[in-house]
mmCIF file of C-alpha atoms in Angstrom:
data_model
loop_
_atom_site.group_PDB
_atom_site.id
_atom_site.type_symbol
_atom_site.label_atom_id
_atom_site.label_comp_id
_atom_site.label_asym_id
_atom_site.label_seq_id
_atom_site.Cartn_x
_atom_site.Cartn_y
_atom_site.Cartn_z
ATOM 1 C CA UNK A 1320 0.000 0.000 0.000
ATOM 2 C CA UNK A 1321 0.910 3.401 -0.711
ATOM 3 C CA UNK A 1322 1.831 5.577 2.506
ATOM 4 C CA UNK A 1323 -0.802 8.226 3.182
ATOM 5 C CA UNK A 1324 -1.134 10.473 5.531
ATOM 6 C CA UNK A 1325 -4.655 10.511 8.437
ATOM 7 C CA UNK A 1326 -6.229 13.483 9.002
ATOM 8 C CA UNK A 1327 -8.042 14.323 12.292
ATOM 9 C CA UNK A 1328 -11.211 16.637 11.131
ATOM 10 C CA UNK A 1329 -9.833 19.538 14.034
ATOM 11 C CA UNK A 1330 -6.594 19.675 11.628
ATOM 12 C CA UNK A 1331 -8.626 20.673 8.362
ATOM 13 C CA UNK A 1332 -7.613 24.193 7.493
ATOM 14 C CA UNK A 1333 -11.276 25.783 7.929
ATOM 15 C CA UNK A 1334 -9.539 29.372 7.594
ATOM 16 C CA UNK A 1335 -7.253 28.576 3.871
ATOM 17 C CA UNK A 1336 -10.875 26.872 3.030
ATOM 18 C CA UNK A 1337 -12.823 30.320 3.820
ATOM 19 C CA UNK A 1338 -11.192 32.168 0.898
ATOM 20 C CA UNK A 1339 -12.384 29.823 -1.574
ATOM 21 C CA UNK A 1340 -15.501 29.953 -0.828
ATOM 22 C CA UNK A 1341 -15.677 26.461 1.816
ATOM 23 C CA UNK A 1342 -16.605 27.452 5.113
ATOM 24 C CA UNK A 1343 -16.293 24.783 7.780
ATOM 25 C CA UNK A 1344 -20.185 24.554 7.636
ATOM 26 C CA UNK A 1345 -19.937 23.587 4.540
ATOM 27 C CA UNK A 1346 -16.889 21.059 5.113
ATOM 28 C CA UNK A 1347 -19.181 20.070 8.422
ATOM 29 C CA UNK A 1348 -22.452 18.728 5.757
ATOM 30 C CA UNK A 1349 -19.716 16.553 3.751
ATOM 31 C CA UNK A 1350 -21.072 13.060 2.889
ATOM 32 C CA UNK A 1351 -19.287 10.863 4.895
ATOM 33 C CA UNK A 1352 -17.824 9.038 1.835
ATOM 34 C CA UNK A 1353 -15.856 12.638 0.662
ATOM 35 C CA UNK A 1354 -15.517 13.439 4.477
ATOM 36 C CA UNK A 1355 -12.901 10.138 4.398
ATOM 37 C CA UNK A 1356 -11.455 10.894 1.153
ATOM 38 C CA UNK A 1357 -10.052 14.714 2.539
ATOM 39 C CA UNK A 1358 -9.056 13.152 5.973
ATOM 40 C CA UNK A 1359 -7.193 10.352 4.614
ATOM 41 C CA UNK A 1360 -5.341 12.108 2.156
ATOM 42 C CA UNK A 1361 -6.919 11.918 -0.976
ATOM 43 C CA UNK A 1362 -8.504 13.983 -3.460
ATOM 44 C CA UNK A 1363 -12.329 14.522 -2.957
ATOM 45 C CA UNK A 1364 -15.003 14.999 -5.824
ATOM 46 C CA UNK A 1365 -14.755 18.244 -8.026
ATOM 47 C CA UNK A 1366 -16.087 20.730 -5.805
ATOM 48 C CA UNK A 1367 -17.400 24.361 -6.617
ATOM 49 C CA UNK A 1368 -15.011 27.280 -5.198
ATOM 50 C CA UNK A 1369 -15.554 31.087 -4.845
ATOM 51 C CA UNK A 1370 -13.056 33.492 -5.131
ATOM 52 C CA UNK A 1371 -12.763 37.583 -5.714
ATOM 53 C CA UNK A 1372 -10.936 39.379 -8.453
ATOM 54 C CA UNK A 1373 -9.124 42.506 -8.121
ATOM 55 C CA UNK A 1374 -12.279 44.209 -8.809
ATOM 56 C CA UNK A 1375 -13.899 42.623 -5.860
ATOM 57 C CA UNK A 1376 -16.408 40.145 -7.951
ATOM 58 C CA UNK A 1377 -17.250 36.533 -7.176
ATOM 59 C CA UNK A 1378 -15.328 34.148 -9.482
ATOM 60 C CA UNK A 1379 -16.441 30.630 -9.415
ATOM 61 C CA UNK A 1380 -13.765 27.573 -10.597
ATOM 62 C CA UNK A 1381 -13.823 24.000 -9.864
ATOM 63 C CA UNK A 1382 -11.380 21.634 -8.381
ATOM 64 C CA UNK A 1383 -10.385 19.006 -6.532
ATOM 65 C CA UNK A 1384 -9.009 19.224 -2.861
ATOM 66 C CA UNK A 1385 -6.460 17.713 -0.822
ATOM 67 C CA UNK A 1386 -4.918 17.999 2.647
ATOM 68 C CA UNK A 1387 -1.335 17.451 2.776
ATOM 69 C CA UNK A 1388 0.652 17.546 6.072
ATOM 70 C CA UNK A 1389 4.076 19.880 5.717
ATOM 71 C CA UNK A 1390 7.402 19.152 7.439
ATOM 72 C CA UNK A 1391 6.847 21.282 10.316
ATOM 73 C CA UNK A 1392 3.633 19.308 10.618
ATOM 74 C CA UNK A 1393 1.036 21.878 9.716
ATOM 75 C CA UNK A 1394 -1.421 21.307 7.161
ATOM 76 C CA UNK A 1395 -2.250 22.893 4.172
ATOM 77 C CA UNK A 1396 -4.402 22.616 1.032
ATOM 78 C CA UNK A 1397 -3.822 20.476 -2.126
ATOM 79 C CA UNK A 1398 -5.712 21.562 -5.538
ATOM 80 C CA UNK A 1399 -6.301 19.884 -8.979
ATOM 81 C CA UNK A 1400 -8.103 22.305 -11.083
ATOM 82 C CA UNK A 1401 -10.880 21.006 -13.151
ATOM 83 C CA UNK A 1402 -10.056 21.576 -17.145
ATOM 84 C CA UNK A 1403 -12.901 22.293 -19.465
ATOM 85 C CA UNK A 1404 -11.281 19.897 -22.001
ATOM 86 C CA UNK A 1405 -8.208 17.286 -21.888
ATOM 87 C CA UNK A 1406 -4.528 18.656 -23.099
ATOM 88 C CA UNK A 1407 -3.171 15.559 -24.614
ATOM 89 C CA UNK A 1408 -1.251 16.916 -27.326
ATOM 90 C CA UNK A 1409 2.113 15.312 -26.483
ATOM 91 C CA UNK A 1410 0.350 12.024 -26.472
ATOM 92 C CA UNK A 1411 0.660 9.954 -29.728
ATOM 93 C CA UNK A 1412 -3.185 9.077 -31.052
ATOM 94 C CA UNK A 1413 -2.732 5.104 -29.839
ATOM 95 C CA UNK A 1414 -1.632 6.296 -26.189
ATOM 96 C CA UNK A 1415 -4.348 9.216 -26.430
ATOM 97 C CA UNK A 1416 -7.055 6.622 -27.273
ATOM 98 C CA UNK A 1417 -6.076 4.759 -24.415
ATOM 99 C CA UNK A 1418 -6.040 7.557 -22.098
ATOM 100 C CA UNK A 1419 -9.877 8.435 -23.127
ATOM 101 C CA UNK A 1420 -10.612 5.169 -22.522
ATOM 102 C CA UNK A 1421 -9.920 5.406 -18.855
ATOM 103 C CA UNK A 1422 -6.751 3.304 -19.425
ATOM 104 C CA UNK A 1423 -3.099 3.916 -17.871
ATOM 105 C CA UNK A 1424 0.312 4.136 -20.448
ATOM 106 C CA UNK A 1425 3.735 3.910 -19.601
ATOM 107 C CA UNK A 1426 6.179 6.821 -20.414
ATOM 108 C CA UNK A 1427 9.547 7.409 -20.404
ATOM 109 C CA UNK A 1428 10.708 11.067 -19.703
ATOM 110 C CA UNK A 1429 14.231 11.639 -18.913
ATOM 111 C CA UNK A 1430 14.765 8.770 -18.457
ATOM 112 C CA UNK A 1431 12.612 7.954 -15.615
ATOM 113 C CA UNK A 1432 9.477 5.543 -16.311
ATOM 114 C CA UNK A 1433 5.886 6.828 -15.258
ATOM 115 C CA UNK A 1434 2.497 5.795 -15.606
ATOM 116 C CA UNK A 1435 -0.140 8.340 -16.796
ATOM 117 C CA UNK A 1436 -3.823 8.512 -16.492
ATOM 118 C CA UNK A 1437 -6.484 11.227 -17.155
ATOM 119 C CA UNK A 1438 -8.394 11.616 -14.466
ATOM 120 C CA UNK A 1439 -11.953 11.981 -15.797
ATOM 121 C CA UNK A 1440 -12.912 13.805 -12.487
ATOM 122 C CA UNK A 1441 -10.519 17.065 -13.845
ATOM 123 C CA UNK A 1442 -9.138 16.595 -17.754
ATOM 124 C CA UNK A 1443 -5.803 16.225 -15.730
ATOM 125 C CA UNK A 1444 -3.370 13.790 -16.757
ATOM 126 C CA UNK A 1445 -2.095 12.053 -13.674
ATOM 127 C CA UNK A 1446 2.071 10.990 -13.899
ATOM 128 C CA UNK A 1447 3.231 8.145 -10.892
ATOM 129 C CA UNK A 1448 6.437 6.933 -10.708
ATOM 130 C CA UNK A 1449 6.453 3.328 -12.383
ATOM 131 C CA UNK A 1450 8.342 1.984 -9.450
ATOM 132 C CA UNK A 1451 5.488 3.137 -6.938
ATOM 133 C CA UNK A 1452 2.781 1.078 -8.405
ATOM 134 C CA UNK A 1453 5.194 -2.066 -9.511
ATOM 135 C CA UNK A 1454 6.109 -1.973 -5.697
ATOM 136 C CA UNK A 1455 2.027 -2.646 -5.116
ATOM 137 C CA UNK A 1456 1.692 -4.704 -7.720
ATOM 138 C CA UNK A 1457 4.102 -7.136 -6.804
ATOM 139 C CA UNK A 1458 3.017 -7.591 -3.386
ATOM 140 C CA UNK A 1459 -0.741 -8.009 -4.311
ATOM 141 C CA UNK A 1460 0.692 -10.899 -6.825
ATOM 142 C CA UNK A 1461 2.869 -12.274 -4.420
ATOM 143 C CA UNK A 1462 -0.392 -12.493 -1.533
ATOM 144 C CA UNK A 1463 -2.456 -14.267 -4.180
ATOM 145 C CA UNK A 1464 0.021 -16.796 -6.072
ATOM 146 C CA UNK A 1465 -1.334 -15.230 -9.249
ATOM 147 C CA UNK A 1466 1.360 -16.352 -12.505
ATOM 148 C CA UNK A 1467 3.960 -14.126 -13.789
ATOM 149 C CA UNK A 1468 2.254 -13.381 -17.149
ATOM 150 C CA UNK A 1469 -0.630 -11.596 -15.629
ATOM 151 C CA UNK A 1470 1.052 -9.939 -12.815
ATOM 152 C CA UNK A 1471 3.609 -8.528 -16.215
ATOM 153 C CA UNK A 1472 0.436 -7.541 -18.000
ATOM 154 C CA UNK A 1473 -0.815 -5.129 -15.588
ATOM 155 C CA UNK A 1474 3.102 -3.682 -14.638
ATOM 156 C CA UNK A 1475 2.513 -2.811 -18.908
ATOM 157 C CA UNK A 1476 -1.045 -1.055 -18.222
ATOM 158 C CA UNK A 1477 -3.016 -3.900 -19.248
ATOM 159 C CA UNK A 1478 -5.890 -5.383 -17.333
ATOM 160 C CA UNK A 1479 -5.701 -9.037 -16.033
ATOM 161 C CA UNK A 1480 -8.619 -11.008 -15.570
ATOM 162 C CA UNK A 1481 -7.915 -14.010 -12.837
ATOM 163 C CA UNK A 1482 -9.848 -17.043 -13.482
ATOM 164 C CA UNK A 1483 -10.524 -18.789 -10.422
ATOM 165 C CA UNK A 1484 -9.097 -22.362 -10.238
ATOM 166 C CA UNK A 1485 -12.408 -24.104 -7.727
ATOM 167 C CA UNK A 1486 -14.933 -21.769 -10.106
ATOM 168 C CA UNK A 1487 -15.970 -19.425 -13.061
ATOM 169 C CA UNK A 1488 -15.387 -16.260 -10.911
ATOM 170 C CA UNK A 1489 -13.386 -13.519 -12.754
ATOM 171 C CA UNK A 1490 -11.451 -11.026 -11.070
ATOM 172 C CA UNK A 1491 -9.973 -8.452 -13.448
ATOM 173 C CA UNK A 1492 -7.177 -6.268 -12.121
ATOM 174 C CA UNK A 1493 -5.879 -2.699 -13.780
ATOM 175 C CA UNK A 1494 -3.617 0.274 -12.484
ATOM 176 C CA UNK A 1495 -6.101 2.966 -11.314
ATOM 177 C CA UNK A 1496 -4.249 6.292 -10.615
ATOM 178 C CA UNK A 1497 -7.062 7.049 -8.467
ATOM 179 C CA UNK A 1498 -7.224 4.158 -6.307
ATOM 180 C CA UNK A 1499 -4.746 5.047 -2.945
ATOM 181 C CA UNK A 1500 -1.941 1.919 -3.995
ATOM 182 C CA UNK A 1501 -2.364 2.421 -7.690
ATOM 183 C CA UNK A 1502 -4.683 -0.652 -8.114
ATOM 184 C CA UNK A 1503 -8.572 -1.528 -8.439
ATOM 185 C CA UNK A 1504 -9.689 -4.744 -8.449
ATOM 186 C CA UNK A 1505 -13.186 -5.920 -9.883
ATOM 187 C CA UNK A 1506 -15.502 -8.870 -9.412
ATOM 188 C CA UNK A 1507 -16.277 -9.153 -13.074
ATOM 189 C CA UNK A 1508 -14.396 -9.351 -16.635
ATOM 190 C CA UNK A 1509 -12.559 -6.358 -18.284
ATOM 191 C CA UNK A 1510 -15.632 -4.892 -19.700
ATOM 192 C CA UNK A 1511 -17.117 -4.625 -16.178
ATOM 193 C CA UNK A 1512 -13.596 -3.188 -15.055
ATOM 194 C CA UNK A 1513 -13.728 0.014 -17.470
ATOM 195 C CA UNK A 1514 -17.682 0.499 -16.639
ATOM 196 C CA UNK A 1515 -17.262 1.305 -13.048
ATOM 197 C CA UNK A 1516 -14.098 3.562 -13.475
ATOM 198 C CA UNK A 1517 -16.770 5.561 -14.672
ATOM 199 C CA UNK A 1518 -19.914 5.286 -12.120
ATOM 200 C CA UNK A 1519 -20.009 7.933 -9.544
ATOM 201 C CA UNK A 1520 -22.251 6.310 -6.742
ATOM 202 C CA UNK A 1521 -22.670 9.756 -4.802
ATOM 203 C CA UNK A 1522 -26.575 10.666 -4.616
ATOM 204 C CA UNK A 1523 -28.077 13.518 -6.647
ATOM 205 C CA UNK A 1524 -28.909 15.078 -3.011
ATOM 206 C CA UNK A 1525 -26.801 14.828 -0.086
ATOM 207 C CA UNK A 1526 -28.661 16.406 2.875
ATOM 208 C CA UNK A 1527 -26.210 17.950 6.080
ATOM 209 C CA UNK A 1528 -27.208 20.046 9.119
ATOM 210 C CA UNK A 1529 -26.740 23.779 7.180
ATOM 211 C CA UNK A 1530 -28.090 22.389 3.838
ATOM 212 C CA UNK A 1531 -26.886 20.508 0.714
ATOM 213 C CA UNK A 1532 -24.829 19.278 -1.182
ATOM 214 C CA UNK A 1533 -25.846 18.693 -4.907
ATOM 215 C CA UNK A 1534 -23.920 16.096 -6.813
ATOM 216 C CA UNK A 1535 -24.370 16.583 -10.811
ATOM 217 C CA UNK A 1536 -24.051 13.966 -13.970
ATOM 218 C CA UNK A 1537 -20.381 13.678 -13.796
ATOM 219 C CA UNK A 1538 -19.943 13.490 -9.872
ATOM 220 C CA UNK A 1539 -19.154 17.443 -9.475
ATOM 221 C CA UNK A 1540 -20.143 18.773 -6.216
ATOM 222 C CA UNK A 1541 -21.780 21.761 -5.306
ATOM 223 C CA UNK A 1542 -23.505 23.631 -2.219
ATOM 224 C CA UNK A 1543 -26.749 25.128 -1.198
ATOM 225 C CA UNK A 1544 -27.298 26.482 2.149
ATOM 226 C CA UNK A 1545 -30.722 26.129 3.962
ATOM 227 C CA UNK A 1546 -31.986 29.491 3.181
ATOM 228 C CA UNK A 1547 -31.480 29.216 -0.555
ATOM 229 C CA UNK A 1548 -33.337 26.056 -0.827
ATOM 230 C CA UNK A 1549 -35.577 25.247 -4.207
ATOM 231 C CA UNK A 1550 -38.852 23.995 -3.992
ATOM 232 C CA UNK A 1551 -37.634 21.262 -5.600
ATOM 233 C CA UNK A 1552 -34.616 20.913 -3.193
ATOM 234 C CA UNK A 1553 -37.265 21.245 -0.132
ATOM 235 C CA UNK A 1554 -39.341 18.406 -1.590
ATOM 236 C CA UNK A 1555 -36.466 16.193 -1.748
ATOM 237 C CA UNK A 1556 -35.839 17.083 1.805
ATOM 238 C CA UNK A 1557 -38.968 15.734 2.997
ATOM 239 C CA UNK A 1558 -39.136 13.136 0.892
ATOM 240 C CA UNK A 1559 -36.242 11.684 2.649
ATOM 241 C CA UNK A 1560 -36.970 12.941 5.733
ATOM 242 C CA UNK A 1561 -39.854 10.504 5.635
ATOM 243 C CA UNK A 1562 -38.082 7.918 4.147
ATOM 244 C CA UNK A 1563 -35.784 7.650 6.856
ATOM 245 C CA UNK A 1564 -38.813 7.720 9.692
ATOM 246 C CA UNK A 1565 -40.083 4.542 8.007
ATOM 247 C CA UNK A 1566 -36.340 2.855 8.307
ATOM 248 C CA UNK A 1567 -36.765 4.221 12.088
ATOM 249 C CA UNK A 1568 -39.377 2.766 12.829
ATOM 250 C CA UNK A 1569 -38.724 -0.830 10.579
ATOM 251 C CA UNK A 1570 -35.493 -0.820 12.657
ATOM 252 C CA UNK A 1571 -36.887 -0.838 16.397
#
């Protein structure tokens, strides 16, 4: 497994978060799911952010946040701007294909090997270290006494599917940039293994104490207080409301 650094939620920089726009409020009404993602190190959903121009107007962007702990053990934030559109340019059309197909290439660059994904979350093109992820992958084929040939395919960016020896279970295995060692692992054939790189299983409407926040088509976050609630928003509210009373009172 990759090292990453825990979080404790009192350590969350509520203050750098203010002048984009996040106030702890906001961080507060987090699903739980994101609320993990920020205090384990990772990167959370695209979220909406407010800043101010020179001329003192509202600008909104969209990006992805981090925490990351400094050497004098402070923590500050980590951002991956969401791109309207992918740069891939220096990508030849094979590895560019590849790449819009949610797939990881090696590179060389200066000599030093990487592995690059676009992460469909920003139109960023993620770079690791090739030695990083053949570290992980070498230890999750070592665990499971899987053969050299498919533990080789993978270290090349290609997806494995294990064939169980007692069964017909499949278990197809890929590098994932996204995933926190490098690797995702899915009950299912290849097919099903590019499908769910792109399902985002957060709810349309994710309900907190000061209000909501709304999850669109591609898994982009944004926020709506209480007091700026729709009608539509407010129906949805006690809609669940409800819902949950029932599971209340099934549950006693």
């Amino acid at each position: 497994m990759v090292y990453t650094d825990k979080f404790d939620e009192s350590e969350i920089p509520f203050e750098a978060l203010d002048k984009f726009g996040i106030t702890q409020e906001m961080i507060d009404d987090l699903p739980g799911q994101v609320m993990l993602l920020l205090t384990t190190g990772q990167y959370t959903p695209v979220l909406l952010l407010q800043t101010s121009n020179e001329e003192g107007q509202t600008v909104e962007t969209r990006a992805r946040i981090s925490l990351v702990r400094n050497t004098d053990g402070s923590v500050s934030l980590r951002f991956a701007p969401y791109w309207e559109s992918a740069d891939l340019e220096e990508f030849s059309i094979e590895e560019q294909q590849k790449l819009m197909n949610g797939l990881v290439i090696m590179r060389e660059e200066d000599t030093h090997l990487y592995y690059a994904q676009l992460d469909t979350m920003t139109n960023q093109v993620m770079r690791v270290p090739v030695e990083l992820i053949q570290h992980n992958i070498d230890s999750f084929f070592q665990k499971g006494h899987i053969d050299e040939t498919n533990k080789q395919n993978v270290k090349n960016g290609q997806l494995a599917e294990i064939r169980s020896t007692s069964s017909s279970d499949i278990v197809t295995v890929g590098i994932d940039l996204n995933e926190v060692d490098g690797l995702r692992i899915v009950n299912g054939d290849a097919a099903i293994w590019k499908e769910e790189a792109y399902i985002s299983d957060m709810p349309e409407y994710n309900f907190g104490f000061y209000g909501c926040w709304l999850s669109d088509q591609n898994g982009h976050l944004s926020y709506i207080p209480e007091e700026k609630y729709t009608e539509e928003i407010q129906s949805e509210l006690e809609r669940t409301a409800g819902q949950n009373a029932v599971r209340s009172q099934l549950s006693r």
